Short mmCIF file of C-alpha atoms in Angstrom, two decimals:
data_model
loop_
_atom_site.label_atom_id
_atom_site.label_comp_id
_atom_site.label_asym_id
_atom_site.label_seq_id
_atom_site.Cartn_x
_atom_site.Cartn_y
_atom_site.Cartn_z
CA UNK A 1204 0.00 0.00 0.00
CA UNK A 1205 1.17 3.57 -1.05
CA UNK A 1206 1.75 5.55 2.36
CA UNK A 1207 0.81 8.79 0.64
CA UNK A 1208 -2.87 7.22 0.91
CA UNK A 1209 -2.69 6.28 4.26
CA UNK A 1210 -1.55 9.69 5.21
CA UNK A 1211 -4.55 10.81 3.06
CA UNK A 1212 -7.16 8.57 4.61
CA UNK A 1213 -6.32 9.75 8.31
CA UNK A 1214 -6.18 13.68 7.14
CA UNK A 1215 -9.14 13.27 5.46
CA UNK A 1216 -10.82 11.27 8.62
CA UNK A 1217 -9.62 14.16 11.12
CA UNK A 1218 -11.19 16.73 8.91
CA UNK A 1219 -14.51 15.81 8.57
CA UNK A 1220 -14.41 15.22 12.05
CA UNK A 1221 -13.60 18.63 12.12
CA UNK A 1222 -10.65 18.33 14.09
CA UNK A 1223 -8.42 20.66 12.49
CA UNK A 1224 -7.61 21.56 8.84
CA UNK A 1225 -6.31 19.01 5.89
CA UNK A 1226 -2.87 21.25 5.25
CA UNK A 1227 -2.08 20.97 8.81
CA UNK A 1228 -2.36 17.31 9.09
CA UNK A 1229 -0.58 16.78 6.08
CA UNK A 1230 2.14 19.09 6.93
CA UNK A 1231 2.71 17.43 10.45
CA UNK A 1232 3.02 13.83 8.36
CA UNK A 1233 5.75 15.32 5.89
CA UNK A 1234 8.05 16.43 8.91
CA UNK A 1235 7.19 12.91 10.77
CA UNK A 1236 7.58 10.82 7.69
CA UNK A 1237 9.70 12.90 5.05
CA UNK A 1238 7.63 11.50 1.81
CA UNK A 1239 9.30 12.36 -1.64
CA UNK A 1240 8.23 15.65 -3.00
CA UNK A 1241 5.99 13.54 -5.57
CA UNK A 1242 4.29 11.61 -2.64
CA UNK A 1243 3.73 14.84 -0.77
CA UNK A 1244 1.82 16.86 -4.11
CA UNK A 1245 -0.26 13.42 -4.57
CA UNK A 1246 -1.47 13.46 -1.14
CA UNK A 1247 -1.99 17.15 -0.95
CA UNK A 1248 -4.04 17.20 -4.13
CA UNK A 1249 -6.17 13.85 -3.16
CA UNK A 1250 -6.82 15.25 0.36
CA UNK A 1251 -7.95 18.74 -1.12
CA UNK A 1252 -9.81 17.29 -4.42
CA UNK A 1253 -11.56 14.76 -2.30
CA UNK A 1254 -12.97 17.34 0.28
CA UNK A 1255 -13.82 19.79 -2.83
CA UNK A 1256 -15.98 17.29 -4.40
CA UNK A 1257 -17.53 15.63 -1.66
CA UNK A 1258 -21.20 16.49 -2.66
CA UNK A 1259 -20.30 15.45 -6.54
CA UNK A 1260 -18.80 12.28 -5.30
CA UNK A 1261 -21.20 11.03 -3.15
CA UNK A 1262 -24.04 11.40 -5.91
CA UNK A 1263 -21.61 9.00 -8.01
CA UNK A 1264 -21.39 6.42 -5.15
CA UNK A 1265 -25.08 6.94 -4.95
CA UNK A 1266 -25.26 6.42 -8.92
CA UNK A 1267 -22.93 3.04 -8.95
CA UNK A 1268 -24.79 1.81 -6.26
CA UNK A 1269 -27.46 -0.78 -7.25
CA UNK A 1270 -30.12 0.03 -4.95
CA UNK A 1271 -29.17 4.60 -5.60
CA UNK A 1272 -28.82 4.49 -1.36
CA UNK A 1273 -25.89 4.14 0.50
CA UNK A 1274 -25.52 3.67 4.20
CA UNK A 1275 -21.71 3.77 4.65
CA UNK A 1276 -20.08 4.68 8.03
CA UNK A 1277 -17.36 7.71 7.95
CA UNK A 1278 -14.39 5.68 7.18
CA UNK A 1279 -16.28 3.95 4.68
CA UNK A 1280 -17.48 6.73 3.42
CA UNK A 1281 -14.02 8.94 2.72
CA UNK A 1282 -12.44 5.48 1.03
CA UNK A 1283 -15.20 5.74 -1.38
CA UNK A 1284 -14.83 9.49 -1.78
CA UNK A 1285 -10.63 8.68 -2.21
CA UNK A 1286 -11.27 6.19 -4.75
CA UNK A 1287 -13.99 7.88 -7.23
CA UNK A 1288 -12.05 11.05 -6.93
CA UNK A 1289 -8.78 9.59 -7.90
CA UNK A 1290 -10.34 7.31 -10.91
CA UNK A 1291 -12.63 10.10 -12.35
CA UNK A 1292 -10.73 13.47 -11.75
CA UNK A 1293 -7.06 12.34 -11.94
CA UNK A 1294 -6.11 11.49 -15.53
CA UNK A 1295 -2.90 10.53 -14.39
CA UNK A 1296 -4.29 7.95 -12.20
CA UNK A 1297 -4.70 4.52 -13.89
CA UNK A 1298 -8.06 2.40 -12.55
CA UNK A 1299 -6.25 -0.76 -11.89
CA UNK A 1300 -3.30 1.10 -9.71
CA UNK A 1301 -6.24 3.19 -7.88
CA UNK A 1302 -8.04 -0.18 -7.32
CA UNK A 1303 -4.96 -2.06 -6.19
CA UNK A 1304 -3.74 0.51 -3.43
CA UNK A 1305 -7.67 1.39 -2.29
CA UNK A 1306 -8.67 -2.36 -1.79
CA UNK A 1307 -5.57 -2.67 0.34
CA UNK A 1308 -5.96 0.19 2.25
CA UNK A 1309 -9.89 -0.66 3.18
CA UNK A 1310 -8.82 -3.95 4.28
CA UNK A 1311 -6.02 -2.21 6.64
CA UNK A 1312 -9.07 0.70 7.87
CA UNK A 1313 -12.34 -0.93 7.72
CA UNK A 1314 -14.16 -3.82 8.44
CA UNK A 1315 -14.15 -7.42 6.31
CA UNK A 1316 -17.81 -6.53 5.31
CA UNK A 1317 -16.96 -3.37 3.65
CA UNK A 1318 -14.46 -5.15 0.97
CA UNK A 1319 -16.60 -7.06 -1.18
CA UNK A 1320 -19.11 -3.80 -1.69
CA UNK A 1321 -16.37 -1.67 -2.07
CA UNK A 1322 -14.52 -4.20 -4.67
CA UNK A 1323 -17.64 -4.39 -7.04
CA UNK A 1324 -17.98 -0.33 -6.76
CA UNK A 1325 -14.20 -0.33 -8.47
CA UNK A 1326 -15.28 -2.84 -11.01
CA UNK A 1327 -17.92 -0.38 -12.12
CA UNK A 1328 -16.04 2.37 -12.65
CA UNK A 1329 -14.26 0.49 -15.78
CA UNK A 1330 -15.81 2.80 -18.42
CA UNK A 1331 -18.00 4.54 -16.67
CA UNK A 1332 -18.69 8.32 -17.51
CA UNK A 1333 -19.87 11.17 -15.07
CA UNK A 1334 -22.34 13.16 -16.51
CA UNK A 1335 -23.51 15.91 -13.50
CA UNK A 1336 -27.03 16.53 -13.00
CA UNK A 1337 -28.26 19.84 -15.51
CA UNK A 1338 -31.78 20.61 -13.69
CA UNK A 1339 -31.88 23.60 -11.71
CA UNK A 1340 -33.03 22.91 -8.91
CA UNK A 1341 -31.00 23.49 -5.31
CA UNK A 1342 -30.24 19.77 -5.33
CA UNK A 1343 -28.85 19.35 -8.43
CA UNK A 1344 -27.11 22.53 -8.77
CA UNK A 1345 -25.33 21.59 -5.42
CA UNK A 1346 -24.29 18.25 -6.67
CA UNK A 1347 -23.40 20.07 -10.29
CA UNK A 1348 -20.76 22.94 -8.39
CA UNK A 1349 -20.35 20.63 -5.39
CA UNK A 1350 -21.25 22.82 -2.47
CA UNK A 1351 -23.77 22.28 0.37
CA UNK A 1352 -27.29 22.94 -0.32
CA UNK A 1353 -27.59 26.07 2.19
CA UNK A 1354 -24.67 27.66 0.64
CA UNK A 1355 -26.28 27.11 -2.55
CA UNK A 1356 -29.39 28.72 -1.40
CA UNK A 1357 -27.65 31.57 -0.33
CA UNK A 1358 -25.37 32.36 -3.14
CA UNK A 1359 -28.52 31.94 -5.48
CA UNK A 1360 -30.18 34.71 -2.86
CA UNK A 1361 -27.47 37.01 -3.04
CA UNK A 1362 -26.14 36.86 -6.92
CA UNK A 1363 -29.04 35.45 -8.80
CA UNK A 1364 -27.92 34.13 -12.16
CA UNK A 1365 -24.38 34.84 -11.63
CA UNK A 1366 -24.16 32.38 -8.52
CA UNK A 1367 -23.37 29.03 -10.73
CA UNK A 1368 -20.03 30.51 -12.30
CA UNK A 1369 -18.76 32.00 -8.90
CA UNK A 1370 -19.43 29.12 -7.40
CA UNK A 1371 -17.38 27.35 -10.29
CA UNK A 1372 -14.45 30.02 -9.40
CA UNK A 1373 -14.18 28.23 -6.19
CA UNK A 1374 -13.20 24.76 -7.66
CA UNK A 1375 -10.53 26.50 -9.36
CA UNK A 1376 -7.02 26.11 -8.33
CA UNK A 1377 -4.88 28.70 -8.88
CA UNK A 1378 -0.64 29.13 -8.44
CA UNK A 1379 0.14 31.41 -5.40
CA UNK A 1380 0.29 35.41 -5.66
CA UNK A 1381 2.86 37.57 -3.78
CA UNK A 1382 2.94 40.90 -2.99
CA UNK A 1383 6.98 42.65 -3.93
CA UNK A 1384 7.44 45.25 -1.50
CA UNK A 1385 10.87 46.36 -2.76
CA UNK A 1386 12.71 46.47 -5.97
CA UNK A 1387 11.07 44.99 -9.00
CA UNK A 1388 10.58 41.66 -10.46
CA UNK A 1389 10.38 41.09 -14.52
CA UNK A 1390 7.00 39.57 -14.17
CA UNK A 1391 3.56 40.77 -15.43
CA UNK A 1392 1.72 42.92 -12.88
CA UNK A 1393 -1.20 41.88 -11.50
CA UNK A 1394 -2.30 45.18 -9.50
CA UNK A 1395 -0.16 47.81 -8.59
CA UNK A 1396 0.02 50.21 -5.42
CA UNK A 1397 2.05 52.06 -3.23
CA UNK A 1398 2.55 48.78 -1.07
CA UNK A 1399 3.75 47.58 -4.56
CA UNK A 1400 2.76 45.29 -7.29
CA UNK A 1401 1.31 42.01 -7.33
CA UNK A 1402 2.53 39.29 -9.73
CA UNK A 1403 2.13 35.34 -9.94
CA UNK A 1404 4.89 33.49 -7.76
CA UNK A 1405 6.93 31.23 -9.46
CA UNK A 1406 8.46 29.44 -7.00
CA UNK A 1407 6.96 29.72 -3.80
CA UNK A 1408 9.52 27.79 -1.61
CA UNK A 1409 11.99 29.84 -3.17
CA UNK A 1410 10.12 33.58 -2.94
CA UNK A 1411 8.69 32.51 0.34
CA UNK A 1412 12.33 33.15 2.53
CA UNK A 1413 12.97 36.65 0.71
CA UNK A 1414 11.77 39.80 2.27
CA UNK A 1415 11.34 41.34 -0.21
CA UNK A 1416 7.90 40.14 -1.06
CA UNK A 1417 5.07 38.73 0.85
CA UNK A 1418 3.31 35.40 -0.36
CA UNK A 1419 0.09 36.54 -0.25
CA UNK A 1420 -3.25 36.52 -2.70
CA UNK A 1421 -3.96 40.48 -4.61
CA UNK A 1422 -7.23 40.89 -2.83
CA UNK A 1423 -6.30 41.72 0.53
CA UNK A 1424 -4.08 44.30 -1.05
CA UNK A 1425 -6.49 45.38 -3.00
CA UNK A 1426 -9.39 46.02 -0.59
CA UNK A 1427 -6.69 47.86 1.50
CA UNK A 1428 -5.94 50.05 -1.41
CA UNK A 1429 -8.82 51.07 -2.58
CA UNK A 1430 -10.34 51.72 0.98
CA UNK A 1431 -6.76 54.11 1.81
CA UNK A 1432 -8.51 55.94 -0.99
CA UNK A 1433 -11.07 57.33 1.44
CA UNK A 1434 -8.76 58.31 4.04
CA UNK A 1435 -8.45 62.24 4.80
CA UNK A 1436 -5.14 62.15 5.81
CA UNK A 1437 -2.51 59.19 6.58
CA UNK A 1438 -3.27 57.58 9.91
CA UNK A 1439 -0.73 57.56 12.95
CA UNK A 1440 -1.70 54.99 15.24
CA UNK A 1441 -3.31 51.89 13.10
CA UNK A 1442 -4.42 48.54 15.44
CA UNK A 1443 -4.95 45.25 13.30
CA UNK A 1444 -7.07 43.96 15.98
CA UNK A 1445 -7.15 39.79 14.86
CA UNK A 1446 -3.53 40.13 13.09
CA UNK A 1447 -2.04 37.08 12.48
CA UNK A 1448 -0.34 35.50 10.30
CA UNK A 1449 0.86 39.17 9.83
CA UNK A 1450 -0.28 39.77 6.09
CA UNK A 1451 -2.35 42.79 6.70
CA UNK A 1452 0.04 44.33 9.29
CA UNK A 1453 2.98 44.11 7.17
CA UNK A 1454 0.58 45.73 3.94
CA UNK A 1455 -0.05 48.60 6.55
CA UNK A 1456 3.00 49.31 7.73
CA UNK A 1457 4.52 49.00 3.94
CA UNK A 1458 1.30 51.67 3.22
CA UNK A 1459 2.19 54.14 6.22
CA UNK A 1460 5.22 53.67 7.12
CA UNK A 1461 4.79 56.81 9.86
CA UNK A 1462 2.39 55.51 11.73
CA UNK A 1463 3.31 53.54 14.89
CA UNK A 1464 1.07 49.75 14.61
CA UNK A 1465 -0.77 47.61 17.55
CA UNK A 1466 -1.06 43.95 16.43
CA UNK A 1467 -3.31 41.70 18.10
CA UNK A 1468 -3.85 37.85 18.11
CA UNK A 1469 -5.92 35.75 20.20
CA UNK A 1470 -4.11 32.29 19.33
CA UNK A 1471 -0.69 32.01 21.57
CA UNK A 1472 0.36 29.51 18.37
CA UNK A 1473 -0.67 32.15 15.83
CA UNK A 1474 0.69 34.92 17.75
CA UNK A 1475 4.29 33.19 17.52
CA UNK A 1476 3.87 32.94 13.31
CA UNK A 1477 3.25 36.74 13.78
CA UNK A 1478 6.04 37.51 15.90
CA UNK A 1479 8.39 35.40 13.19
CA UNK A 1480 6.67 37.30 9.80
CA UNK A 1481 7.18 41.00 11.77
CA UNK A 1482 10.97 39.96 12.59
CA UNK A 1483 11.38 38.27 9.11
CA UNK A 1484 10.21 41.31 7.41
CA UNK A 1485 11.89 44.16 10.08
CA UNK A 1486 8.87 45.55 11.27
CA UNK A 1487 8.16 47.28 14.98
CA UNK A 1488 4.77 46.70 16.42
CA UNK A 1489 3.10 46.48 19.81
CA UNK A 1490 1.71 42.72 20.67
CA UNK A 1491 -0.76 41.76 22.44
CA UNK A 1492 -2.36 38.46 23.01
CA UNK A 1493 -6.33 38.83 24.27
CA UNK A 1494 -9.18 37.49 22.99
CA UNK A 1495 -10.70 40.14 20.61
CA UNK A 1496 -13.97 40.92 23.02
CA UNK A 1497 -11.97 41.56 25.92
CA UNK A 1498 -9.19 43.62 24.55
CA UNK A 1499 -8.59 46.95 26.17
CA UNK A 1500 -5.89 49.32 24.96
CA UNK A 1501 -4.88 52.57 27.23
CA UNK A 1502 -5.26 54.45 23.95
CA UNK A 1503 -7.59 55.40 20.77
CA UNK A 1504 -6.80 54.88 17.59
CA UNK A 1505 -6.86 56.60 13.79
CA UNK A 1506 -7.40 53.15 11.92
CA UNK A 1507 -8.79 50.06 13.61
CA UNK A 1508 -8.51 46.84 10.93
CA UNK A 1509 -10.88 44.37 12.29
CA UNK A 1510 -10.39 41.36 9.76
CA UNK A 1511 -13.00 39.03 11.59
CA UNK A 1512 -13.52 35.21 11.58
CA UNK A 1513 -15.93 34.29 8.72
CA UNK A 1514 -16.90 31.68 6.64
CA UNK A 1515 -14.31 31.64 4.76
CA UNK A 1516 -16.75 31.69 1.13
CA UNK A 1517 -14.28 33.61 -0.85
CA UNK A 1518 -11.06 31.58 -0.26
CA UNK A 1519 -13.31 28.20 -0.19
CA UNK A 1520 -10.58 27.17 -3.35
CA UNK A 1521 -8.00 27.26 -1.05
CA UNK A 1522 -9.49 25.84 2.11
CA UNK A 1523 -12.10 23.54 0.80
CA UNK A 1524 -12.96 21.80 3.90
CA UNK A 1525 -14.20 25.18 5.03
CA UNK A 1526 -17.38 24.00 2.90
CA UNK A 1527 -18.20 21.37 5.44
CA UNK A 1528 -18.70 23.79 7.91
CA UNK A 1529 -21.26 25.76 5.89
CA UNK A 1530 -24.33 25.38 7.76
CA UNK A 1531 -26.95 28.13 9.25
CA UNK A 1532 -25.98 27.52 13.00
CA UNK A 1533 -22.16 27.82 12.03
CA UNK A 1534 -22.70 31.04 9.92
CA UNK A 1535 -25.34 32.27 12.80
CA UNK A 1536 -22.62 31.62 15.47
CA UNK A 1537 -20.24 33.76 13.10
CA UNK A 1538 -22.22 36.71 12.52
CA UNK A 1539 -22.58 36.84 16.43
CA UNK A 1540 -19.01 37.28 16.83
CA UNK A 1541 -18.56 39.38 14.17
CA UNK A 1542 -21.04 41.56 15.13
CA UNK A 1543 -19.78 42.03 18.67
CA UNK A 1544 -15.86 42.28 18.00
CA UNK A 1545 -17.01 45.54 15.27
CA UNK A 1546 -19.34 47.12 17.99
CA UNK A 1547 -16.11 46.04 20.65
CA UNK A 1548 -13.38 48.03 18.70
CA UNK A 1549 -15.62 50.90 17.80
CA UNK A 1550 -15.20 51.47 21.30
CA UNK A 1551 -10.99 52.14 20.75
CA UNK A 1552 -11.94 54.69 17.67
CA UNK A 1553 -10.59 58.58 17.43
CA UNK A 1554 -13.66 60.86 16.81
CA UNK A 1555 -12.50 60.57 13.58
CA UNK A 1556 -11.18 57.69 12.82
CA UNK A 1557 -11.96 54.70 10.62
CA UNK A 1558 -13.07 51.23 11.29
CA UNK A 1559 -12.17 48.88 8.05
CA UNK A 1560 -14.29 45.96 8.51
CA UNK A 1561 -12.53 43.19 6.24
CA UNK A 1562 -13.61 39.57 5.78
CA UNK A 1563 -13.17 37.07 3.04
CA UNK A 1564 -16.15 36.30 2.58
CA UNK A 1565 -18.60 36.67 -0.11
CA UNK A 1566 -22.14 36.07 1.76
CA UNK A 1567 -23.96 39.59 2.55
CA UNK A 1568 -25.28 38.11 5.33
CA UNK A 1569 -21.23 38.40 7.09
CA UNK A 1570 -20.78 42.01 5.03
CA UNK A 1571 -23.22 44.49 3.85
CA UNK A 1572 -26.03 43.10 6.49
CA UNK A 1573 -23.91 43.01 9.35
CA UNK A 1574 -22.63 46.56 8.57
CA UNK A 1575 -26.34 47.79 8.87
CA UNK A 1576 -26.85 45.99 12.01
CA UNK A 1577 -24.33 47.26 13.55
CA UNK A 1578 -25.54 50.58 13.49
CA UNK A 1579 -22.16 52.35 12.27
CA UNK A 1580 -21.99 54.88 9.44
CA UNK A 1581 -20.52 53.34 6.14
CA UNK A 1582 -18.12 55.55 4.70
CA UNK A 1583 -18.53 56.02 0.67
CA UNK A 1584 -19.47 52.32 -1.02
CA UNK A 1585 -18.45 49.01 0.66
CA UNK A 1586 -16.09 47.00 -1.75
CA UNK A 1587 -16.78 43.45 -2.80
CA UNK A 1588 -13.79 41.15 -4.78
CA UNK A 1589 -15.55 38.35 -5.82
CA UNK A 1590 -13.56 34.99 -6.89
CA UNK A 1591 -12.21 34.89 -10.81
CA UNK A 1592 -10.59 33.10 -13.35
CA UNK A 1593 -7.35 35.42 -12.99
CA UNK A 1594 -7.24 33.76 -9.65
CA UNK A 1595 -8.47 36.94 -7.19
CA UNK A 1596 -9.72 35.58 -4.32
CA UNK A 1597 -13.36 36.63 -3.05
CA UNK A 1598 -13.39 39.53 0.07
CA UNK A 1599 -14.95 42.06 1.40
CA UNK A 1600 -14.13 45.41 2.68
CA UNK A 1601 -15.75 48.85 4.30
CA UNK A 1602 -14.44 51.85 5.63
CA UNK A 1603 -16.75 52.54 9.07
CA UNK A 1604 -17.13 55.51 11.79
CA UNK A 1605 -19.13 56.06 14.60
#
């Protein structure tokens, strides 16, 4: 049996437990196990591709399946999920090799009973052909695109007709983006500021230890751009209020360098990965470590960022598993939070001074509703990036006072 699987199998068992997220898992098994770079790319891909598809590859199981029911237990269930993904959406993949290593690995996971079912399930996928449901109702569109049936509902609420293809744009994998903050690179630009210009990274291992850019996706830049548009004059005291990894501080200080930053992170683990990118990239800041509802600075502030915990719905390419959460209590429970941490650091705001309320996520419920609920004045037009073919992740920003 292939370990890369195995490692797969117990990522992928961990995550729809919802015990953490796939990259993590699979990064703690390449420094335990050291897997060729080819083992590590197959898993990573499997893991992600398997989670992306979920809703797609369960209505195949559900198609091969004589009777069109299955009633599979969880590690019965992911195997499956492994297996049709691998055969149907991996044309490097041969059926027989997928077969081989799958069988084993379901005789090493699951019970005896399982086998025979899940042997006659590989058989039929010799020639078969996937042909996704074209009605339009909620069920088959979220079997077509792959995504839960409430976050169907409520992308069909929010952009009508143009739901289908964003929700496409979140299937799509793109190569990394990074930010060069000094010097220039002869690559095309992407978007261009005064933090600098965005381009595609070539070599993200390599790029990722210079400080001269930032691996980081355009939008963020972008949304902090366009809302530094709207500023009267450059800030002098700017808090990021849920900081870390650092990407938005470092964007802020590269924006005004004058002003003197307050970075806060709840996480003691993420606060360290903060503490490493601000040394890294030789940039002074104040740290805290609260939780975001509690925090009390002695002082006010010109610019509060408040980049809140959210669904996640614009970078859903890049965390798929972040789809399995999407359910009305989770997104209820988020709004909550959100809504309290904005009306928390309003509290910490100059008379006039701006709020930028940032999340990246594309659900109005999380942005342009939560705004109005919370009873703050909107300054000019909230932005929204949504998710593209360029590769632009989806996010949300808006300038706020009191």
């Amino acid at each position: 049996m292939t370990n890369y699987r195995k490692a797969v199998y117990q990522a992928l068992l961990s995550c729809y437990r919802e015990e953490g997220f796939l990259s993590q898992h699979l990064q703690e098994w390449k420094q335990k196990s050291d897997p060729s770079e080819r083992d590590f790319h197959l898993a990573y891909e499997i893991a992600m591709g398997t989670v992306r598809y979920t809703w797609a590859l369960d209505a195949i199981a559900k198609q091969l399946a004589k009777s069109g029911k299955l009633h599979l237990k969880l590690k019965e269930k992911i195997l499956v999920r492994m297996a049709l993904y691998q055969a149907l959406y991996l044309d490097s993949m041969p059926l027989y090799a997928v077969a081989d290593q799958m069988v084993k690995l379901a005789k090493a996971v699951c019970h005896p009973r399982f086998i025979p079912f899940f042997n006659a399930l590989m058989h039929q996928l010799d020639g078969f052909t996937w042909e996704p449901p074209q009605g339009s109702s909620i069920e088959d569109l979220s079997v077509r695109v792959s995504f839960p049936e409430p976050f169907v509902e409520w992308m069909l609420r929010d952009y009508g007709p143009d739901a289908e293809s964003i929700m496409n744009n979140l299937n799509q994998v793109h190569p990394s983006m990074m930010r060069v903050r000094k010097g220039e690179i002869d690559l095309p630009v992407i978007y261009s500021s005064n933090m600098g210009a965005y381009v595609t990274c070539p070599d993200v291992k390599k790029w990722g230890q210079n400080s001269r850019v930032y691996i980081q996706n355009v939008t963020p830049g972008a949304l902090i751009d366009k809302l530094s548009k709207g500023l009267p004059h450059p800030p002098t005291s700017i808090l990021d209020m849920c900081a870390a990894p650092g990407g938005k501080t470092i964007a802020l200080h590269d924006a005004f360098p004058e002003a003197e930053l307050w970075a806060n992170e709840k996480s003691p683990k993420r606060l360290e990965t903060l503490k490493d990118n601000l040394k890294k990239y030789e940039i002074n800041a104040h740290l805290t470590s609260e939780d975001g509802l509690e925090y009390s600075p002695s002082r006010h502030f010109d610019l509060i960022i408040l980049d809140v915990p959210c669904s996640n719905t614009g970078v859903l390419s890049k965390k798929p598993e972040a789809r399995l959460r999407l359910t009305e209590e989770h997104v209820d429970q988020l709004k909550d939070l959100q809504l309290r941490l904005l009306k928390h650091a309003a509290k910490f705001l100059k008379k006039d001074g701006q709020i930028w309320y940032m999340t990246c996520s594309i659900l109005k419920d999380e942005n342009e509703a939560l705004i109005r609920e919370s009873g703050l004045q909107c300054i000019g037009e909230p932005i929204t990036i949504l998710p593209n073919k360029e590769g632009w992740d989806g996010g949300f920003g808006a300038a706020l006072r009191t």
